[in-house]
Coordinates of C-alpha atoms and ligand atoms in Angstrom, one line a residue:
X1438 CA 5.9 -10.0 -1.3
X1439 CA 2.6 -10.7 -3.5
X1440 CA 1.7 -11.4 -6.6
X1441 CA -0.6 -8.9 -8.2
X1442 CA -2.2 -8.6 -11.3
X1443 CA -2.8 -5.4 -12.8
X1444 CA -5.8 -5.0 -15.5
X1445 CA -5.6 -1.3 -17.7
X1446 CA -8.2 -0.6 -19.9
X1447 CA -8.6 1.3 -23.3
X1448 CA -8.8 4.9 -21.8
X1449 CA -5.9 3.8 -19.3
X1450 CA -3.3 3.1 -22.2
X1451 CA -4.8 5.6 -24.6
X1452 CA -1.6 7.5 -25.3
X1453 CA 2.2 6.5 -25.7
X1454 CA 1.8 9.2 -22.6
X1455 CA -0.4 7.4 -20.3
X1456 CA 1.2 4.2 -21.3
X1457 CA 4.8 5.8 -19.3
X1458 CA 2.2 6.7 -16.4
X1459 CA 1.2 3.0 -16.4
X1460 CA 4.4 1.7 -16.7
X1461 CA 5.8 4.3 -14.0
X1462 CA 2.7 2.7 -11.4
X1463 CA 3.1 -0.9 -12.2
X1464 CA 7.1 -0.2 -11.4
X1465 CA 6.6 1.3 -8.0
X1466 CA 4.6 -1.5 -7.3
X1467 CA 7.0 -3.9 -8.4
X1468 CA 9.9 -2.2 -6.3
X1469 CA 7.8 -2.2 -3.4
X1470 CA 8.5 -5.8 -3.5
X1471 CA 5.8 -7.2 -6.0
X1472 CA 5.6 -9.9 -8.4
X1473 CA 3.8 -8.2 -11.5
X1474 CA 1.3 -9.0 -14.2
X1475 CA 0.1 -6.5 -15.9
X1476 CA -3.1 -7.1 -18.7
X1477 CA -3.8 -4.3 -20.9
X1478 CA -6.3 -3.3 -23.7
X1479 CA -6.1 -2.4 -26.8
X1480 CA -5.8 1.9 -26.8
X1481 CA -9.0 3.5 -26.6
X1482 CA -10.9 2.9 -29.8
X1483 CA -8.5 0.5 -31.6
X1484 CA -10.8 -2.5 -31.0
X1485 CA -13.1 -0.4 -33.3
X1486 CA -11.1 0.9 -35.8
X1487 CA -9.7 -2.7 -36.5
X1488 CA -13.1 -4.0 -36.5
X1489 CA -14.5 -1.0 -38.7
X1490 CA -12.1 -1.8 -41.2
X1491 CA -13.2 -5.4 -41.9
X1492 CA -16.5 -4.4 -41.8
X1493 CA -15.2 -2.1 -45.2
X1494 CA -14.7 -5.1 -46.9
X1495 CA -17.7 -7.2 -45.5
X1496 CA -20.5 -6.5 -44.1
X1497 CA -21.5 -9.8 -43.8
X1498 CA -20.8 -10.8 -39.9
X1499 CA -21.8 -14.6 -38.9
X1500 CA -20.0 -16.7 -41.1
X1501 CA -17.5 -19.1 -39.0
X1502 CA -14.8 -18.0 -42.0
X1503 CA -15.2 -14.2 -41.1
X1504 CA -15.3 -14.6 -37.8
X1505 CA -11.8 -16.3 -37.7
X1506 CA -10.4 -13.7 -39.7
X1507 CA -12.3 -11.1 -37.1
X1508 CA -10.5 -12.5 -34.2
X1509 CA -7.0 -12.5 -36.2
X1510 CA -7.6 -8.6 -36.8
X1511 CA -8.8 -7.3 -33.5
X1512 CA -6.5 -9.5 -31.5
X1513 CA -3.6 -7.3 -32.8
X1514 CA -4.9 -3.9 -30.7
X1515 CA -3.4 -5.7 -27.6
X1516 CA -0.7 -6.5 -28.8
X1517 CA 0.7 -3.6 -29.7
X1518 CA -0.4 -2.6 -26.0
X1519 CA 1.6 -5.3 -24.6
X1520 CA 5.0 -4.3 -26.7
X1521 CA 4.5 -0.4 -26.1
X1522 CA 4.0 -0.9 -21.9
X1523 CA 7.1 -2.9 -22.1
X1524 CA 9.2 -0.6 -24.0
X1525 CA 7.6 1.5 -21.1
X1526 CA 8.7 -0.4 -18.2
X1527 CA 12.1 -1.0 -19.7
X1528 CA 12.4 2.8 -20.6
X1529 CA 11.9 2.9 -16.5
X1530 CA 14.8 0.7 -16.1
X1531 CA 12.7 -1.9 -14.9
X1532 CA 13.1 -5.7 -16.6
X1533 CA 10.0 -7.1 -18.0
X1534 CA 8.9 -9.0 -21.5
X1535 CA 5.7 -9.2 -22.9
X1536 CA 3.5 -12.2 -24.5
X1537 CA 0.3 -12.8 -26.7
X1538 CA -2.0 -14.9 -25.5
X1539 CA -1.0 -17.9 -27.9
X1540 CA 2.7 -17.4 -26.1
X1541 CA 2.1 -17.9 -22.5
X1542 CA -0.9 -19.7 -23.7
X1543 CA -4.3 -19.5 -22.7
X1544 CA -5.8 -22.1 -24.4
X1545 CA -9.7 -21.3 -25.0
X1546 CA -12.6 -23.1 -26.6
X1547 CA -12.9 -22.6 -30.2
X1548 CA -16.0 -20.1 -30.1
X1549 CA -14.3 -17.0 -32.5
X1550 CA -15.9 -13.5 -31.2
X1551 CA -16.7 -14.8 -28.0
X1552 CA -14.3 -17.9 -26.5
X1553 CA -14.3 -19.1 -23.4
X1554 CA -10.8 -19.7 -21.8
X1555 CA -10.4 -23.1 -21.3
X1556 CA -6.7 -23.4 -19.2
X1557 CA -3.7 -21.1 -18.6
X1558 CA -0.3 -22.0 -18.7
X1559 CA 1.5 -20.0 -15.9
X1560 CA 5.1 -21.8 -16.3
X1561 CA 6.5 -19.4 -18.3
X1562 CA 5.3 -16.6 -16.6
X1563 CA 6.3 -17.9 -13.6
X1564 CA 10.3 -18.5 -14.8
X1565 CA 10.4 -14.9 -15.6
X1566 CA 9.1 -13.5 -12.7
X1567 CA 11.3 -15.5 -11.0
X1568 CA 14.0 -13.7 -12.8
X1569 CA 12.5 -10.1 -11.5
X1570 CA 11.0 -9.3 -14.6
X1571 CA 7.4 -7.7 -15.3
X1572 CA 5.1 -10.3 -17.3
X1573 CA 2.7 -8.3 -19.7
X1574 CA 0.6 -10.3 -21.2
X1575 CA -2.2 -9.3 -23.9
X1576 CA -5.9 -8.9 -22.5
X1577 CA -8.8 -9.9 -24.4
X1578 CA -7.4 -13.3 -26.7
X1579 CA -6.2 -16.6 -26.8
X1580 CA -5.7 -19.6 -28.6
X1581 CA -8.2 -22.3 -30.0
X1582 CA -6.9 -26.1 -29.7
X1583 CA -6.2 -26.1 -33.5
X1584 CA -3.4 -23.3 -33.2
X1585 CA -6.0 -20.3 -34.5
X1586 CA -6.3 -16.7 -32.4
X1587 CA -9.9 -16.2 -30.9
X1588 CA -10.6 -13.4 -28.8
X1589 CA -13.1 -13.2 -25.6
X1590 CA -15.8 -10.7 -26.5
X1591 CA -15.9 -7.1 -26.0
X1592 CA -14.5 -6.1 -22.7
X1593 CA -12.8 -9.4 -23.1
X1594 CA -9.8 -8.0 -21.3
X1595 CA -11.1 -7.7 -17.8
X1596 CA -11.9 -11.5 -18.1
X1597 CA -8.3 -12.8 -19.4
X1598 CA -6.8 -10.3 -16.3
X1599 CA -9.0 -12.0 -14.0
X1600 CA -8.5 -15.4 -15.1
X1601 CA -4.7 -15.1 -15.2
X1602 CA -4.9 -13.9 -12.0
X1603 CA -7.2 -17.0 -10.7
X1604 CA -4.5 -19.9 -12.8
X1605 CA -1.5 -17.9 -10.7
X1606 CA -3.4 -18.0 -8.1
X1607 CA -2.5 -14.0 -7.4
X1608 CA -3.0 -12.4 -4.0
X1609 CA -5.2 -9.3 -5.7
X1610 CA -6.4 -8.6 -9.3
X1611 CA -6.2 -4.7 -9.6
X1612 CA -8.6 -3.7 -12.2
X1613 CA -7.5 -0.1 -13.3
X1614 CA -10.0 1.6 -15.2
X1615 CA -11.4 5.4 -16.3
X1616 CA -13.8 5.4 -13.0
X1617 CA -12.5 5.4 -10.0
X1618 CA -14.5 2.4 -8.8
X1619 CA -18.1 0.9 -9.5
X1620 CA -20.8 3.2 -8.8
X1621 CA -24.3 2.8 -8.0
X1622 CA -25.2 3.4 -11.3
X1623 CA -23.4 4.7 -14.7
X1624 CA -22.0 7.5 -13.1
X1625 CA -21.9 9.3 -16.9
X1626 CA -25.3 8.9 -16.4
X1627 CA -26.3 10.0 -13.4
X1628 CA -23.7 12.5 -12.2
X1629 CA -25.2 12.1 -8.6
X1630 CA -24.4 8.8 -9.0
X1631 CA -22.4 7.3 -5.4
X1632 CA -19.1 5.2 -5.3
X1633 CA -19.7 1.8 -3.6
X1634 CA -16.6 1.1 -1.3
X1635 CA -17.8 -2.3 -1.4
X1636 CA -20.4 -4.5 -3.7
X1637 CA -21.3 -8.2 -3.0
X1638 CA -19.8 -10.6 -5.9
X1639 CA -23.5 -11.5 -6.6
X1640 CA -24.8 -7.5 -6.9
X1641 CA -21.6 -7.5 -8.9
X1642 CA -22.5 -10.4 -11.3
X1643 CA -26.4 -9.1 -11.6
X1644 CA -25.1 -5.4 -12.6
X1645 CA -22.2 -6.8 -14.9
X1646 CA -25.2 -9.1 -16.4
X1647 CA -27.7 -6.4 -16.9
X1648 CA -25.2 -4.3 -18.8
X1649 CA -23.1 -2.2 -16.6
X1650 CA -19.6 -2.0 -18.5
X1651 CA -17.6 -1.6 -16.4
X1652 CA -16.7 -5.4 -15.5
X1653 CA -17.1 -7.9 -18.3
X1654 CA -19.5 -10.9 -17.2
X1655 CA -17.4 -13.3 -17.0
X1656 CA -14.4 -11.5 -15.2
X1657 CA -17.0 -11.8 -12.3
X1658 CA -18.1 -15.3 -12.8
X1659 CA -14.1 -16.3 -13.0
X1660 CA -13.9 -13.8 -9.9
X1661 CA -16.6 -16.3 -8.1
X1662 CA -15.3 -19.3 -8.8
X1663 CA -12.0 -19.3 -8.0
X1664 CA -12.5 -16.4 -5.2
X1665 CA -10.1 -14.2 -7.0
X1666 CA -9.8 -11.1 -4.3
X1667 CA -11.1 -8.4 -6.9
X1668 CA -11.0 -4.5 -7.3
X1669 CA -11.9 -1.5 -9.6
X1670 CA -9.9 1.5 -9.3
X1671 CA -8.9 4.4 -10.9
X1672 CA -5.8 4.6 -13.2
X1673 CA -5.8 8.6 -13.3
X1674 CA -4.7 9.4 -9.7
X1675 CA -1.3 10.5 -9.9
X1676 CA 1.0 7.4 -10.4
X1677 CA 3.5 8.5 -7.4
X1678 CA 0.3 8.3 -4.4
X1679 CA 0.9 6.4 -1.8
X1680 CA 0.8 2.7 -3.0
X1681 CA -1.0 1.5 0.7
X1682 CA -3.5 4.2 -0.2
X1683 CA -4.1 3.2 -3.5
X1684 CA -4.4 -0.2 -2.6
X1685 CA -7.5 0.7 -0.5
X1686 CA -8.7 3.0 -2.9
X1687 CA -11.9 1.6 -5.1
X1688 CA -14.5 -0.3 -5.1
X1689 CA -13.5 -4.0 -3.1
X1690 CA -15.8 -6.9 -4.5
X1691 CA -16.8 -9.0 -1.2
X1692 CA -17.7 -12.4 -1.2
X1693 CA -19.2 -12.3 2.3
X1694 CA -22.6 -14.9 2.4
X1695 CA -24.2 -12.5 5.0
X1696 CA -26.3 -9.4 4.5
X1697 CA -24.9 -6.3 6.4
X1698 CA -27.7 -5.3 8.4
X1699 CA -27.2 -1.9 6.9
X1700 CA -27.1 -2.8 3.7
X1701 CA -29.0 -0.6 1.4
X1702 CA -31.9 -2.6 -0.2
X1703 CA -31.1 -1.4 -3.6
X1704 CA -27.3 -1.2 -4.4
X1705 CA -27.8 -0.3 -7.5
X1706 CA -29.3 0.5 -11.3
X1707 CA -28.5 -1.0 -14.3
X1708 CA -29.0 -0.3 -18.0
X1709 CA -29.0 -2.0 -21.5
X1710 CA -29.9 -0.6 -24.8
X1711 CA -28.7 -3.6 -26.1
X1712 CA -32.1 -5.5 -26.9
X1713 CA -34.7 -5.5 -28.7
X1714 CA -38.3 -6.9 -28.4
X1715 CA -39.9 -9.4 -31.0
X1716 CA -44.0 -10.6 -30.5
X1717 CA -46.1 -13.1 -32.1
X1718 CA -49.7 -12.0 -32.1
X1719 CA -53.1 -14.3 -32.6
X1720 CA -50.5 -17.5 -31.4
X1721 CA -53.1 -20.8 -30.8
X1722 CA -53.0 -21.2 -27.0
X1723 CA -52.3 -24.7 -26.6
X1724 CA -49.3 -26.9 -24.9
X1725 CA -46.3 -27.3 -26.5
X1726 CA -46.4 -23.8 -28.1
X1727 CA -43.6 -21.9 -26.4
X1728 CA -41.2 -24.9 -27.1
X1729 CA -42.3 -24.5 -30.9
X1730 CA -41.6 -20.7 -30.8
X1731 CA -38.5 -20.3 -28.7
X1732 CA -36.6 -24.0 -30.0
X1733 CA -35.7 -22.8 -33.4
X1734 CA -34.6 -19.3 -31.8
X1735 CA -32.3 -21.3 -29.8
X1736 CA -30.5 -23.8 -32.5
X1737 CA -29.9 -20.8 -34.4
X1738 CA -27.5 -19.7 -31.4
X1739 CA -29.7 -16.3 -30.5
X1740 CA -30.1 -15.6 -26.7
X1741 CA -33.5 -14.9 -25.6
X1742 CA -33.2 -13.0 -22.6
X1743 CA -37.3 -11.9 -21.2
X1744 CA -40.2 -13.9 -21.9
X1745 CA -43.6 -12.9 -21.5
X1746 CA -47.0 -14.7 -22.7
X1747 CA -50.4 -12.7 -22.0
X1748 CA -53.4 -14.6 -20.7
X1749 CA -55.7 -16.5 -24.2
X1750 CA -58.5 -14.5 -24.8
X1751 CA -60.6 -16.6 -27.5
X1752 CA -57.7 -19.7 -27.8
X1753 CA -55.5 -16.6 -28.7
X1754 CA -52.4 -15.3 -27.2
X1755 CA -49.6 -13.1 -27.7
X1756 CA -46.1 -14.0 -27.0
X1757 CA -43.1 -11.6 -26.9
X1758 CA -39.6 -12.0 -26.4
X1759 CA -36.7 -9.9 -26.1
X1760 CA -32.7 -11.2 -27.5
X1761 CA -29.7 -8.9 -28.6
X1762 CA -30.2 -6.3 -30.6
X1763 CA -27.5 -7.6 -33.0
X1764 CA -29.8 -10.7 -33.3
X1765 CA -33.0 -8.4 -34.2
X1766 CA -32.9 -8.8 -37.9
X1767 CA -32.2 -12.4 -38.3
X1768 CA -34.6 -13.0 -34.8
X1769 CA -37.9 -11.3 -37.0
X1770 CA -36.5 -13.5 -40.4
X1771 CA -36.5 -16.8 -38.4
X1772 CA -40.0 -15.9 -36.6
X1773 CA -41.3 -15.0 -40.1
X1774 CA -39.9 -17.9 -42.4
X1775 CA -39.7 -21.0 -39.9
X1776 CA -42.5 -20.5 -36.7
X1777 CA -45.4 -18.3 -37.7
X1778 CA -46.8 -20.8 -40.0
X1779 CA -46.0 -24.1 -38.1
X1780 CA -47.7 -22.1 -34.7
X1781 CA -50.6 -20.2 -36.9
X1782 CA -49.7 -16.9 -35.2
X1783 CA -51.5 -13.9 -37.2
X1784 CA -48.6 -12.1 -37.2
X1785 CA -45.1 -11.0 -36.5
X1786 CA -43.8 -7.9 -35.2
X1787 CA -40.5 -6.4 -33.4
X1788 CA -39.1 -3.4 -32.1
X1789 CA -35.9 -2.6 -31.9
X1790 CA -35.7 0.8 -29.9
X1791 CA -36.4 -1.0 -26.1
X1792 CA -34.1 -0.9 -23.0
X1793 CA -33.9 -2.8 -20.1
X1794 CA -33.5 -1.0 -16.3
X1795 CA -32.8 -3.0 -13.8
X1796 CA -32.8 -2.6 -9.8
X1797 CA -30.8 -4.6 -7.9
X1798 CA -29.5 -4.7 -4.4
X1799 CA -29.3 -8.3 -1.8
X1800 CA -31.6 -6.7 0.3
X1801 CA -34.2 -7.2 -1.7
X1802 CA -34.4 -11.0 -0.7
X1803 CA -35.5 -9.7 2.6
X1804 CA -37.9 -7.1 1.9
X1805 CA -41.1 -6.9 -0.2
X1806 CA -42.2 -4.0 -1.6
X1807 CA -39.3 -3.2 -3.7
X1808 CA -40.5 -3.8 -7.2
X1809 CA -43.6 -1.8 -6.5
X1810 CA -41.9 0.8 -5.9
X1811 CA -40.2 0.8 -8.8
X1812 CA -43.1 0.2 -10.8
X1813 CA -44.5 3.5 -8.7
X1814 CA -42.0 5.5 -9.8
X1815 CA -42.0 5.1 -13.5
X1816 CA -45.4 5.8 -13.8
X1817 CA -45.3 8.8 -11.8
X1818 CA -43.1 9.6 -14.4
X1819 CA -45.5 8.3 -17.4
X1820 CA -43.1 5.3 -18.7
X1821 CA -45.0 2.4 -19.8
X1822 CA -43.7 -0.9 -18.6
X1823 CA -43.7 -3.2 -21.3
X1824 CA -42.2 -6.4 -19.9
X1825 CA -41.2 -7.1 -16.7
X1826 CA -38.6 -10.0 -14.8
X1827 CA -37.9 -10.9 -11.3
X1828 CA -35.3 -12.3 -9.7
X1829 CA -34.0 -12.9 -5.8
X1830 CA -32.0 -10.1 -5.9
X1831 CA -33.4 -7.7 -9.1
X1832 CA -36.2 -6.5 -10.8
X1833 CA -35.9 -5.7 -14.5
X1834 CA -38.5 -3.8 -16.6
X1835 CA -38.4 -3.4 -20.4
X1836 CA -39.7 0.0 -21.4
X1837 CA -39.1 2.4 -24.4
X1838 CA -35.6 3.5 -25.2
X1839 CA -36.2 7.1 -24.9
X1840 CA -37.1 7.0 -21.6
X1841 CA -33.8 5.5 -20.6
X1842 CA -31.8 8.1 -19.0
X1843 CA -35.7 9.3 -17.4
X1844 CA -36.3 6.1 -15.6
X1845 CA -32.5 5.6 -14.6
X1846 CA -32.5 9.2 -13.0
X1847 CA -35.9 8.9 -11.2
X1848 CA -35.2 5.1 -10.4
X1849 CA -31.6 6.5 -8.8
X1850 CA -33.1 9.2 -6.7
X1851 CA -36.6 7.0 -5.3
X1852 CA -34.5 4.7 -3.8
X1853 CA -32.2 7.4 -1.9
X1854 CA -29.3 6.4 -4.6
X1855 CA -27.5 9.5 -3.6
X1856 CA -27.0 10.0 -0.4
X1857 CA -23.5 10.1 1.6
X1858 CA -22.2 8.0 3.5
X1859 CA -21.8 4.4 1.6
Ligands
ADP2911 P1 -12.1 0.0 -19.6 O1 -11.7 0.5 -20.9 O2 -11.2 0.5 -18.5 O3 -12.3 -1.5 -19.6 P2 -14.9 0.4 -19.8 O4 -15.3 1.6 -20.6 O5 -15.1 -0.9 -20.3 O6 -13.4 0.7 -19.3 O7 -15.7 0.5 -18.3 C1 -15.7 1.7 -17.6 C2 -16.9 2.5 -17.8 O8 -18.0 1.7 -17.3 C3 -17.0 3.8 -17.1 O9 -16.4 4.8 -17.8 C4 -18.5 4.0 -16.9 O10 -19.1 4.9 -17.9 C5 -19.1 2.6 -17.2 N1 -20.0 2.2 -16.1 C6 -21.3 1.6 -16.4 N2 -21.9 1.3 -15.2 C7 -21.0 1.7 -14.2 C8 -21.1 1.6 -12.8 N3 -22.1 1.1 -12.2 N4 -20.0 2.1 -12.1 C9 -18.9 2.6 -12.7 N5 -18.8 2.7 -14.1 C10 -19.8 2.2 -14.8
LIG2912 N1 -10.0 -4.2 -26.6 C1 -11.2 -5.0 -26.4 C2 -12.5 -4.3 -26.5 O1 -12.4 -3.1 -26.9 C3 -11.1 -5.7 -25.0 C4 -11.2 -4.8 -23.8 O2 -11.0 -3.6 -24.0 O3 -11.4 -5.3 -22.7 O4 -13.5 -4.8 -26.4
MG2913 MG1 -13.9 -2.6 -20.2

């Protein structure tokens, strides 16, 4: 007997129908002998249509006020998951009870929109288990120290299944999902596009980083530090297939230190239209003057994600940035208002319609080469690089946003992406 956690997302629980195909998997699992937790979205678009309608009555977004009120409104999408998959399970004469975050509780930090969890409870969850039941517990929110609902950010519910799955200390966290594992890249995309069997935790952590979906961040950083064993699989093979089978089906995160000597040196391609790129032109080059510029960015709570300062020509520089598209508007107002005239830069400018492509794959530690190929391969293709970051084990390039789908294609194919045989 093991304890497993099950994760279904938005597409997975879309209907009251696939709801009784959940229910129907999670109870063959459970009479194969299972203790079960199951963590499920909201249905497939409810997060937005709950959202959409406060935005109705504001659009105003960043007030702390609003953004209480935010979290009490999109909180409720899971909760009418959790009630529906038990009336499921319990329509499959199977026991089971279901639980908000607040009830079990998972006690997070106080950051509405975007909370950390802080601590998990498992006692009650435990006691019922005990008692052969099926704990469902809501994905995606918790509980503040002062008794008010936060929720974990979008995709939130991967990290909550994770992390409930790390406090119980669960034997496997089952992450059932639209795709039947993680691919080497978007694989709506790039149709081509190859199923990893497995993918290091630190490929996993770069792609989830650099704006692959399909794990949230910080499922794979809870993943990592308490070694939670971790997979993504499909919830649309038929719910009656062999549960051994199933349970080797997927992509398996691996936590191995050592580089498989076959490894591929790129794993994989990444994508994020979710920036956008702000410059300060004619800046004074003197020391001191990237504190000046990117300090009052950072009090005001905007994340600046690639940096890039060109060489003085004349005392002058240019300095560019690139932070979350969300944070475009209020990033230029900020630049404009408190920094150009305390630095003397000429003048401000932004663009909003940039992505960021990423490589990434461990064997690029070992092996040089890599980003020049890259860099080869989009301008074979006539896409301008306009910034560019390294890591150990990625290479990022900031280019126009309507070469996106070009560069991710091209990128895919260069570096033998497709082929058989992972
Ligand atoms: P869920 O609702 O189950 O949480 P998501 O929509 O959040 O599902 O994540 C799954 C989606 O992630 C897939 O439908 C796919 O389009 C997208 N995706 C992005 N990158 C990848 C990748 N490398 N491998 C697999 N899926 C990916
Ligand atoms: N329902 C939430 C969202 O749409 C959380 C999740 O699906 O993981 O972001
Ligand atoms: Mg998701």
């Amino acid at each position: 007997m093991a304890l497993i956690v099950h994760k279904y997302g938005g597409t997975s629980m879309g209907s009251t129908e696939r709801i009784r195909n959940v229910a129907k998997r999670v109870a063959k699992w459970a009479r194969a002998g299972h203790q079960m937790v199951v963590v499920p979205s909201a249905m497939s678009g409810e997060t937005n249509r709950l959202l959409g309608l406060a935005k109705e009555l504001s659009p105003e977004k960043s007030t702390p006020e609003l953004l209480r009120e935010l979290d009490m409104i999109a909180s409720t999408g899971e909760q009418v998951s959790v009630g529906l998959l038990a009336i499921a399970l319990q329509a499959e004469g199977m026991a089971s009870v279901s639980y908000a975050g607040w009830q079990v509780p998972i006690k997070t930090d106080t950051g509405y929109t975007k909370a950390r969890i802080a601590s998990i409870d498992d006692a009650r969850v435990r006691a019922d288990l005990a008692e052969g039941k099926v704990v469902i517990i809501t994905g995606f929110q918790g509980i503040d120290p002062e008794g008010n609902i936060t929720t974990l950010g979008r995709g939130g519910s991967d990290t909550s299944a994770v992390a409930v799955a790390a406090a119980m200390k669960a034997d496997e966290c089952l992450i059932y999902t639209d795709v039947d594992g993680v691919y080497t890249t978007d694989p709506r995309i790039v149709p081509e596009a190859r199923r990893l069997k497995t993918i290091s935790f630190e490929e996993m952590l770069e792609m989830a980083s650099l704006g692959s979906k399909v794990l949230q961040i910080r499922s794979v950083e809870f993943a990592g530090k308490y070694r939670v064993p971790l997979r993504v699989l499909s919830s649309f093979t038929p719910w009656d297939i062999d549960i051994d089978e199933e349970a080797r089906s997927g992509t398996l995160i691996t936590f191995e230190e050592d580089v498989n000597m076959e490894q591929a040196l790129v794993s994989g391609i990444a994508f994020s239209r979710d920036e956008a790129k702000v410059s300060l032109h004619g800046v004074p080059d003197r020391p001191g003057i990237a504190y000046q510029i990117l300090g009052p960015v950072a009090d005001a709570n905007i994340d600046i994600d690639v940096i890039i300062q060109n060489v003085a020509h004349d005392g002058k520089t240019d300095f560019s940035f690139t932070v979350n598209r969300g944070d475009y508007g209020r990033t230029l107002d900020l630049l404009k208002t408190q920094v150009q005239g305390e630095v003397g830069a000429a003048e401000v400018v932004g663009d909003p319609k940039i992505c960021k492509v990423s490589i990434i794959g461990i064997g690029m530690r070992s092996h040089v080469g890599i980003a020049s190929k890259m860099f080869r391969t989009l301008s074979e293709e006539g896409i301008n690089i306009q910034m560019i970051s390294t890591s150990e084990i990625k290479t990022s390039v900031v280019i126009d946003e309507k070469y996106m789908e070009l560069a991710v294609r091209a990128l895919h194919k260069a570096f033998d992406l497709e082929q058989a045989g992972s």
